C-alpha atoms as a printed R data frame, in Angstrom:
    type eleno elety resid chain resno       x       y       z
1   ATOM     1    CA   MET     A     1  16.804  16.579  -1.946
2   ATOM     2    CA   ARG     A     2  17.287  15.002  -5.254
3   ATOM     3    CA   ILE     A     3  14.781  12.270  -5.374
4   ATOM     4    CA   GLY     A     4  14.243   9.580  -7.944
5   ATOM     5    CA   PHE     A     5  10.560   8.355  -8.103
6   ATOM     6    CA   VAL     A     6   9.775   4.996  -9.777
7   ATOM     7    CA   GLY     A     7   6.028   4.214  -9.912
8   ATOM     8    CA   LEU     A     8   3.570   6.930 -10.672
9   ATOM     9    CA   GLY     A     9   0.288   5.243 -10.283
10  ATOM    10    CA   VAL     A    10  -2.771   5.847  -8.139
11  ATOM    11    CA   MET     A    11  -0.686   6.322  -5.029
12  ATOM    12    CA   GLY     A    12   2.728   7.310  -6.412
13  ATOM    13    CA   ARG     A    13   1.519  10.239  -8.552
14  ATOM    14    CA   PRO     A    14   0.025  12.306  -5.678
15  ATOM    15    CA   MET     A    15   2.959  11.403  -3.420
16  ATOM    16    CA   ALA     A    16   5.391  12.600  -6.097
17  ATOM    17    CA   ARG     A    17   3.370  15.800  -6.520
18  ATOM    18    CA   ASN     A    18   3.553  16.522  -2.818
19  ATOM    19    CA   LEU     A    19   7.385  16.038  -2.873
20  ATOM    20    CA   ALA     A    20   7.687  18.459  -5.800
21  ATOM    21    CA   ALA     A    21   5.431  20.979  -4.024
22  ATOM    22    CA   ALA     A    22   7.811  20.744  -0.995
23  ATOM    23    CA   GLY     A    23  10.697  21.879  -3.139
24  ATOM    24    CA   HIS     A    24  12.434  18.514  -3.785
25  ATOM    25    CA   ASP     A    25  14.017  17.982  -7.131
26  ATOM    26    CA   LEU     A    26  12.421  14.960  -8.793
27  ATOM    27    CA   ALA     A    27  13.711  12.399 -11.415
28  ATOM    28    CA   LEU     A    28  10.653  10.517 -12.627
29  ATOM    29    CA   TYR     A    29  10.633   7.127 -14.340
30  ATOM    30    CA   ARG     A    30   7.462   6.704 -16.383
31  ATOM    31    CA   ALA     A    31   6.573  10.292 -15.795
32  ATOM    32    CA   LYS     A    32   3.123  11.743 -15.899
33  ATOM    33    CA   PRO     A    33   2.413  15.139 -17.381
34  ATOM    34    CA   ASP     A    34   0.922  16.544 -14.180
35  ATOM    35    CA   VAL     A    35   3.954  15.824 -11.908
36  ATOM    36    CA   ASP     A    36   6.882  18.332 -12.008
37  ATOM    37    CA   GLY     A    37  10.278  16.727 -12.604
38  ATOM    38    CA   HIS     A    38  12.747  15.352 -14.988
39  ATOM    39    CA   ALA     A    39  11.447  12.524 -17.144
40  ATOM    40    CA   CYS     A    40  13.866   9.567 -17.088
41  ATOM    41    CA   GLU     A    41  14.227   6.829 -19.697
42  ATOM    42    CA   SER     A    42  14.948   4.077 -17.050
43  ATOM    43    CA   ALA     A    43  14.978   3.416 -13.358
44  ATOM    44    CA   ALA     A    44  18.740   3.411 -13.475
45  ATOM    45    CA   ASP     A    45  18.667   6.958 -15.017
46  ATOM    46    CA   ALA     A    46  16.452   8.061 -12.117
47  ATOM    47    CA   ALA     A    47  18.864   6.620  -9.631
48  ATOM    48    CA   GLU     A    48  21.870   8.188 -11.298
49  ATOM    49    CA   ARG     A    49  20.289  11.615 -10.934
50  ATOM    50    CA   SER     A    50  19.220  11.169  -7.294
51  ATOM    51    CA   GLU     A    51  20.551  10.792  -3.764
52  ATOM    52    CA   VAL     A    52  17.318   9.125  -2.646
53  ATOM    53    CA   VAL     A    53  15.202   6.705  -4.806
54  ATOM    54    CA   ILE     A    54  11.574   5.934  -3.868
55  ATOM    55    CA   LEU     A    55   9.698   3.007  -5.345
56  ATOM    56    CA   MET     A    56   5.852   2.719  -5.273
57  ATOM    57    CA   LEU     A    57   4.907  -0.379  -7.293
58  ATOM    58    CA   PRO     A    58   2.135  -3.028  -7.196
59  ATOM    59    CA   ASP     A    59   3.905  -6.191  -6.039
60  ATOM    60    CA   THR     A    60   7.109  -8.035  -5.090
61  ATOM    61    CA   PRO     A    61   8.110  -8.984  -8.730
62  ATOM    62    CA   ASP     A    62   7.800  -5.421  -9.796
63  ATOM    63    CA   VAL     A    63  10.052  -4.105  -7.049
64  ATOM    64    CA   ASP     A    64  12.559  -6.943  -7.836
65  ATOM    65    CA   ASN     A    65  12.617  -6.004 -11.540
66  ATOM    66    CA   ALA     A    66  12.795  -2.254 -10.884
67  ATOM    67    CA   LEU     A    67  15.715  -2.760  -8.500
68  ATOM    68    CA   PHE     A    68  17.753  -5.510 -10.094
69  ATOM    69    CA   GLY     A    69  16.441  -5.896 -13.613
70  ATOM    70    CA   ALA     A    70  17.966  -4.499 -16.817
71  ATOM    71    CA   ASP     A    71  18.349  -0.731 -16.432
72  ATOM    72    CA   GLY     A    72  17.209  -1.083 -12.804
73  ATOM    73    CA   VAL     A    73  17.913   1.171  -9.857
74  ATOM    74    CA   ALA     A    74  20.884  -0.821  -8.735
75  ATOM    75    CA   GLU     A    75  22.802   0.005 -11.992
76  ATOM    76    CA   GLY     A    76  22.473   3.691 -11.332
77  ATOM    77    CA   LEU     A    77  23.100   3.857  -7.497
78  ATOM    78    CA   LYS     A    78  26.127   5.732  -6.211
79  ATOM    79    CA   PRO     A    79  27.694   4.748  -2.849
80  ATOM    80    CA   GLY     A    80  25.666   6.306  -0.118
81  ATOM    81    CA   SER     A    81  22.448   6.457  -1.973
82  ATOM    82    CA   LEU     A    82  19.217   5.709  -0.142
83  ATOM    83    CA   VAL     A    83  16.560   3.420  -1.457
84  ATOM    84    CA   ILE     A    84  13.084   3.610   0.013
85  ATOM    85    CA   ASP     A    85  10.594   1.012  -0.996
86  ATOM    86    CA   MET     A    86   7.079   2.283  -0.214
87  ATOM    87    CA   SER     A    87   5.269  -0.524  -1.963
88  ATOM    88    CA   SER     A    88   3.419  -3.277  -0.160
89  ATOM    89    CA   ILE     A    89   5.393  -6.425  -0.817
90  ATOM    90    CA   SER     A    90   6.786  -9.682   0.824
91  ATOM    91    CA   PRO     A    91   8.644  -9.057   4.219
92  ATOM    92    CA   THR     A    92  10.922 -12.027   3.255
93  ATOM    93    CA   ALA     A    93  11.893 -10.665  -0.103
94  ATOM    94    CA   THR     A    94  12.275  -7.222   1.393
95  ATOM    95    CA   LYS     A    95  15.092  -8.528   3.745
96  ATOM    96    CA   THR     A    96  16.902  -9.876   0.702
97  ATOM    97    CA   PHE     A    97  16.436  -6.731  -1.265
98  ATOM    98    CA   ALA     A    98  17.826  -4.658   1.652
99  ATOM    99    CA   ARG     A    99  20.906  -6.871   1.951
100 ATOM   100    CA   ARG     A   100  21.725  -6.683  -1.780
101 ATOM   101    CA   ILE     A   101  21.378  -2.888  -1.775
102 ATOM   102    CA   GLU     A   102  23.504  -2.525   1.291
103 ATOM   103    CA   GLU     A   103  26.195  -4.751  -0.340
104 ATOM   104    CA   LEU     A   104  26.407  -1.976  -3.003
105 ATOM   105    CA   GLY     A   105  27.417   0.533  -0.343
106 ATOM   106    CA   CYS     A   106  23.981   2.003  -0.131
107 ATOM   107    CA   GLU     A   107  21.185   2.327   2.383
108 ATOM   108    CA   TYR     A   108  17.610   0.710   2.282
109 ATOM   109    CA   LEU     A   109  14.319   1.376   4.038
110 ATOM   110    CA   ASP     A   110  10.990  -0.510   3.514
111 ATOM   111    CA   ALA     A   111   8.197   2.011   4.144
112 ATOM   112    CA   PRO     A   112   4.803   0.798   3.118
113 ATOM   113    CA   VAL     A   113   1.811   3.129   3.627
114 ATOM   114    CA   SER     A   114  -1.796   3.015   4.689
115 ATOM   115    CA   GLY     A   115  -4.314   5.578   3.880
116 ATOM   116    CA   GLY     A   116  -5.263   5.048   0.285
117 ATOM   117    CA   GLU     A   117  -5.426   7.379  -2.539
118 ATOM   118    CA   VAL     A   118  -6.980  10.161  -0.332
119 ATOM   119    CA   GLY     A   119  -4.256   9.837   2.203
120 ATOM   120    CA   ALA     A   120  -1.651  10.125  -0.614
121 ATOM   121    CA   GLN     A   121  -3.358  13.211  -2.000
122 ATOM   122    CA   GLN     A   122  -3.788  14.942   1.357
123 ATOM   123    CA   ALA     A   123  -0.326  13.892   2.672
124 ATOM   124    CA   THR     A   124  -1.785  12.126   5.628
125 ATOM   125    CA   LEU     A   125  -0.461   8.684   5.049
126 ATOM   126    CA   THR     A   126   0.523   6.282   7.886
127 ATOM   127    CA   ILE     A   127   3.996   5.073   7.088
128 ATOM   128    CA   MET     A   128   5.417   1.931   8.657
129 ATOM   129    CA   VAL     A   129   9.173   1.884   8.362
130 ATOM   130    CA   GLY     A   130  11.756  -0.979   8.645
131 ATOM   131    CA   GLY     A   131  15.446  -0.277   8.674
132 ATOM   132    CA   ARG     A   132  18.235   1.112  10.658
133 ATOM   133    CA   PRO     A   133  17.479   4.061  13.068
134 ATOM   134    CA   GLU     A   134  20.036   6.408  11.558
135 ATOM   135    CA   VAL     A   135  18.831   5.726   8.016
136 ATOM   136    CA   PHE     A   136  15.283   6.288   9.246
137 ATOM   137    CA   GLU     A   137  16.280   9.848  10.506
138 ATOM   138    CA   ARG     A   138  17.920  10.570   7.150
139 ATOM   139    CA   ALA     A   139  14.546   9.856   5.508
140 ATOM   140    CA   ARG     A   140  12.368  11.484   8.041
141 ATOM   141    CA   PRO     A   141  12.037  14.875   6.247
142 ATOM   142    CA   ILE     A   142  10.680  12.880   3.137
143 ATOM   143    CA   PHE     A   143   8.256  10.965   5.258
144 ATOM   144    CA   GLU     A   144   6.955  14.091   7.027
145 ATOM   145    CA   VAL     A   145   6.021  15.498   3.605
146 ATOM   146    CA   LEU     A   146   4.072  12.409   2.671
147 ATOM   147    CA   GLY     A   147   2.388  11.431   5.935
148 ATOM   148    CA   LYS     A   148   1.139  12.383   9.441
149 ATOM   149    CA   ASN     A   149   1.789   9.051  11.407
150 ATOM   150    CA   VAL     A   150   5.425   7.874  10.717
151 ATOM   151    CA   THR     A   151   6.791   4.963  12.890
152 ATOM   152    CA   LEU     A   152  10.007   3.101  12.794
153 ATOM   153    CA   ILE     A   153   8.783  -0.557  13.490
154 ATOM   154    CA   GLY     A   154  12.133  -2.315  13.559
155 ATOM   155    CA   GLY     A   155  14.794  -3.682  11.260
156 ATOM   156    CA   PRO     A   156  14.661  -4.512   7.524
157 ATOM   157    CA   GLY     A   157  11.239  -6.098   6.611
158 ATOM   158    CA   ALA     A   158   9.558  -4.828   9.771
159 ATOM   159    CA   GLY     A   159   7.679  -2.102   7.944
160 ATOM   160    CA   GLN     A   160   6.248  -4.787   5.494
161 ATOM   161    CA   THR     A   161   5.309  -6.984   8.379
162 ATOM   162    CA   ALA     A   162   3.401  -4.089   9.925
163 ATOM   163    CA   LYS     A   163   1.659  -3.328   6.599
164 ATOM   164    CA   VAL     A   164   0.660  -7.009   6.237
165 ATOM   165    CA   ALA     A   165  -0.800  -6.884   9.691
166 ATOM   166    CA   ASN     A   166  -2.612  -3.715   8.816
167 ATOM   167    CA   GLN     A   167  -4.109  -5.364   5.710
168 ATOM   168    CA   ILE     A   168  -5.347  -8.291   7.771
169 ATOM   169    CA   VAL     A   169  -7.219  -5.900  10.155
170 ATOM   170    CA   VAL     A   170  -8.622  -3.756   7.240
171 ATOM   171    CA   GLY     A   171  -9.737  -6.783   5.135
172 ATOM   172    CA   LEU     A   172 -11.402  -8.651   7.914
173 ATOM   173    CA   THR     A   173 -13.105  -5.617   9.230
174 ATOM   174    CA   ILE     A   174 -14.460  -4.641   5.782
175 ATOM   175    CA   GLU     A   175 -15.800  -8.198   5.530
176 ATOM   176    CA   ALA     A   176 -17.441  -7.945   9.031
177 ATOM   177    CA   VAL     A   177 -19.052  -4.579   8.225
178 ATOM   178    CA   ALA     A   178 -20.362  -6.027   4.945
179 ATOM   179    CA   GLU     A   179 -21.848  -9.006   6.721
180 ATOM   180    CA   ALA     A   180 -23.384  -6.873   9.424
181 ATOM   181    CA   LEU     A   181 -25.169  -4.378   6.994
182 ATOM   182    CA   LEU     A   182 -26.184  -7.190   4.748
183 ATOM   183    CA   PHE     A   183 -27.679  -9.131   7.751
184 ATOM   184    CA   ALA     A   184 -29.513  -5.886   8.861
185 ATOM   185    CA   GLU     A   185 -30.985  -5.398   5.425
186 ATOM   186    CA   LYS     A   186 -32.160  -9.031   4.974
187 ATOM   187    CA   ALA     A   187 -33.670  -8.983   8.555
188 ATOM   188    CA   GLY     A   188 -35.846  -5.996   7.472
189 ATOM   189    CA   ALA     A   189 -33.878  -3.118   9.139
190 ATOM   190    CA   ASP     A   190 -32.672  -0.100   7.311
191 ATOM   191    CA   PRO     A   191 -28.870  -0.577   7.090
192 ATOM   192    CA   ALA     A   192 -28.194   3.140   6.899
193 ATOM   193    CA   VAL     A   193 -29.986   3.566  10.263
194 ATOM   194    CA   VAL     A   194 -28.223   0.550  11.740
195 ATOM   195    CA   ARG     A   195 -24.879   1.945  10.609
196 ATOM   196    CA   GLU     A   196 -25.681   5.243  12.409
197 ATOM   197    CA   ALA     A   197 -26.620   3.384  15.562
198 ATOM   198    CA   LEU     A   198 -23.371   1.282  15.440
199 ATOM   199    CA   LEU     A   199 -21.206   4.378  14.936
200 ATOM   200    CA   GLY     A   200 -22.254   5.481  18.409
201 ATOM   201    CA   GLY     A   201 -21.231   2.180  20.106
202 ATOM   202    CA   PHE     A   202 -18.292  -0.168  20.593
203 ATOM   203    CA   ALA     A   203 -18.526  -1.413  16.969
204 ATOM   204    CA   SER     A   204 -17.657   2.024  15.673
205 ATOM   205    CA   SER     A   205 -14.719   2.100  13.450
206 ATOM   206    CA   ARG     A   206 -13.281   4.169  10.485
207 ATOM   207    CA   ILE     A   207 -14.158   1.354   8.230
208 ATOM   208    CA   LEU     A   208 -17.858   1.294   9.331
209 ATOM   209    CA   GLU     A   209 -17.814   5.048   8.953
210 ATOM   210    CA   LEU     A   210 -16.303   5.304   5.443
211 ATOM   211    CA   HIS     A   211 -16.739   1.795   3.831
212 ATOM   212    CA   GLY     A   212 -20.126   1.305   5.468
213 ATOM   213    CA   GLU     A   213 -21.360   4.315   3.690
214 ATOM   214    CA   ARG     A   214 -19.916   3.019   0.401
215 ATOM   215    CA   MET     A   215 -21.732  -0.200   0.877
216 ATOM   216    CA   ILE     A   216 -25.111   1.497   1.608
217 ATOM   217    CA   ASN     A   217 -24.748   3.733  -1.414
218 ATOM   218    CA   GLN     A   218 -23.278   0.930  -3.625
219 ATOM   219    CA   ALA     A   219 -20.499   3.442  -4.445
220 ATOM   220    CA   PHE     A   220 -17.383   1.256  -5.217
221 ATOM   221    CA   ASP     A   221 -15.016   3.357  -7.270
222 ATOM   222    CA   PRO     A   222 -11.598   2.653  -5.932
223 ATOM   223    CA   GLY     A   223 -10.123   3.625  -3.288
224 ATOM   224    CA   PHE     A   224  -8.173   0.519  -2.922
225 ATOM   225    CA   ARG     A   225  -8.782  -2.257  -5.429
226 ATOM   226    CA   ILE     A   226  -9.955  -5.750  -4.318
227 ATOM   227    CA   ARG     A   227  -7.232  -7.112  -6.618
228 ATOM   228    CA   LEU     A   228  -4.459  -5.319  -4.626
229 ATOM   229    CA   HIS     A   229  -5.909  -6.180  -1.316
230 ATOM   230    CA   ARG     A   230  -6.119  -9.880  -2.219
231 ATOM   231    CA   LYS     A   231  -2.374  -9.706  -3.007
232 ATOM   232    CA   ASP     A   232  -1.687  -8.294   0.537
233 ATOM   233    CA   LEU     A   233  -3.717 -11.111   2.065
234 ATOM   234    CA   ALA     A   234  -1.710 -13.675  -0.045
235 ATOM   235    CA   LEU     A   235   1.455 -12.184   1.491
236 ATOM   236    CA   ALA     A   236  -0.082 -12.615   4.927
237 ATOM   237    CA   ILE     A   237  -0.905 -16.309   4.213
238 ATOM   238    CA   GLN     A   238   2.517 -17.018   2.667
239 ATOM   239    CA   ALA     A   239   4.256 -15.464   5.680
240 ATOM   240    CA   ALA     A   240   1.942 -17.467   8.090
241 ATOM   241    CA   ASN     A   241   2.871 -20.726   6.267
242 ATOM   242    CA   GLU     A   242   6.628 -19.796   6.818
243 ATOM   243    CA   LEU     A   243   5.778 -19.372  10.488
244 ATOM   244    CA   ASP     A   244   3.643 -22.479  10.833
245 ATOM   245    CA   LEU     A   245   0.815 -20.103  11.820
246 ATOM   246    CA   ALA     A   246  -2.852 -20.489  11.120
247 ATOM   247    CA   LEU     A   247  -4.789 -17.404   9.884
248 ATOM   248    CA   PRO     A   248  -8.239 -18.914   9.139
249 ATOM   249    CA   ASN     A   249 -10.225 -15.782   8.881
250 ATOM   250    CA   THR     A   250  -7.670 -14.071   6.720
251 ATOM   251    CA   ALA     A   251  -7.840 -17.181   4.385
252 ATOM   252    CA   ALA     A   252 -11.635 -16.984   4.258
253 ATOM   253    CA   THR     A   253 -11.603 -13.280   3.379
254 ATOM   254    CA   GLN     A   254  -8.973 -13.925   0.643
255 ATOM   255    CA   GLN     A   255 -11.422 -16.490  -0.769
256 ATOM   256    CA   LEU     A   256 -14.167 -13.998  -0.797
257 ATOM   257    CA   MET     A   257 -11.901 -11.662  -2.663
258 ATOM   258    CA   ASN     A   258 -11.138 -14.454  -5.087
259 ATOM   259    CA   ALA     A   259 -14.907 -14.771  -5.676
260 ATOM   260    CA   ALA     A   260 -15.201 -11.000  -6.251
261 ATOM   261    CA   ILE     A   261 -12.414 -11.084  -8.874
262 ATOM   262    CA   ALA     A   262 -13.982 -14.097 -10.529
263 ATOM   263    CA   ASP     A   263 -17.190 -12.058 -10.861
264 ATOM   264    CA   GLY     A   264 -15.290  -9.166 -12.498
265 ATOM   265    CA   ASP     A   265 -15.120  -6.960  -9.481
266 ATOM   266    CA   GLY     A   266 -11.355  -7.008  -8.937
267 ATOM   267    CA   ASP     A   267 -10.857  -3.335  -9.888
268 ATOM   268    CA   LEU     A   268 -13.543  -2.052  -7.610
269 ATOM   269    CA   ASP     A   269 -12.931  -0.768  -4.060
270 ATOM   270    CA   HIS     A   270 -12.486  -3.407  -1.444
271 ATOM   271    CA   SER     A   271 -15.801  -2.256   0.165
272 ATOM   272    CA   ALA     A   272 -17.445  -4.064  -2.851
273 ATOM   273    CA   LEU     A   273 -17.104  -7.313  -0.954
274 ATOM   274    CA   HIS     A   274 -20.579  -6.334   0.106
275 ATOM   275    CA   ARG     A   275 -21.671  -7.046  -3.493
276 ATOM   276    CA   THR     A   276 -19.968 -10.475  -3.374
277 ATOM   277    CA   LEU     A   277 -21.776 -11.456  -0.163
278 ATOM   278    CA   ARG     A   278 -25.027 -10.218  -1.539
279 ATOM   279    CA   ARG     A   279 -24.585 -12.573  -4.444
280 ATOM   280    CA   GLY     A   280 -24.099 -15.421  -1.944
281 ATOM   281    CA   LYS     A   281 -20.411 -16.040  -2.767
282 ATOM   282    CA   SER     A   282 -18.071 -17.469  -0.200
């Protein structure tokens, strides 16, 4: 396919490389030298050259601007084009974006991912999709290049809702692992040995396995930055407010992330919450 790709950062760059390696013809906005494709001067230019446009951007305002700002994707779309937003943004805003793109005679999917930079590099991402089933089927060959677990969750915005739920589970589990390992250390046990024991029991998890090791080794190169995870938990709390729903532990974990950012750790991996707890911040 002819694919426009907008957003070539930590996640977008390896995803674009995988698409190029699979034989897709890429039009790249803000191209990087190590990604094969045509370098475009604007998001509109990338859209004009493509039948599918993928966005992989940090936050809701970034997607809004890339789609509908000056020289944005919407200005370059042709009737029948497909826009796939793989960023992690507001489910509410996503529904509005989908409606506006569909009013142009085009199609829209929200398809946020989980799996981090390693998943993007190895094409093993989990992809959570919102949109119409027939549009999902059109995009399936693209998703199968990028990930291993691809699920149509529901209508527009449902993919973003699933991603917010994912980030609640991941954030709270990281915080729980950090508390447990810090508790073990302060109580006089070797946290590395405690972790090994817990991996054989009911407390075992992928986060205990991977991020628990990061915490023990104090190895916090990102991964997934605390700053971005805080943004995702803010989306959860915003949506919960709209639903009159209490998410007390999500709010507490977001506050811990606020403390980490205030201490200058916002660009470390989210497992660095262990450092924040060690400093006694809450």
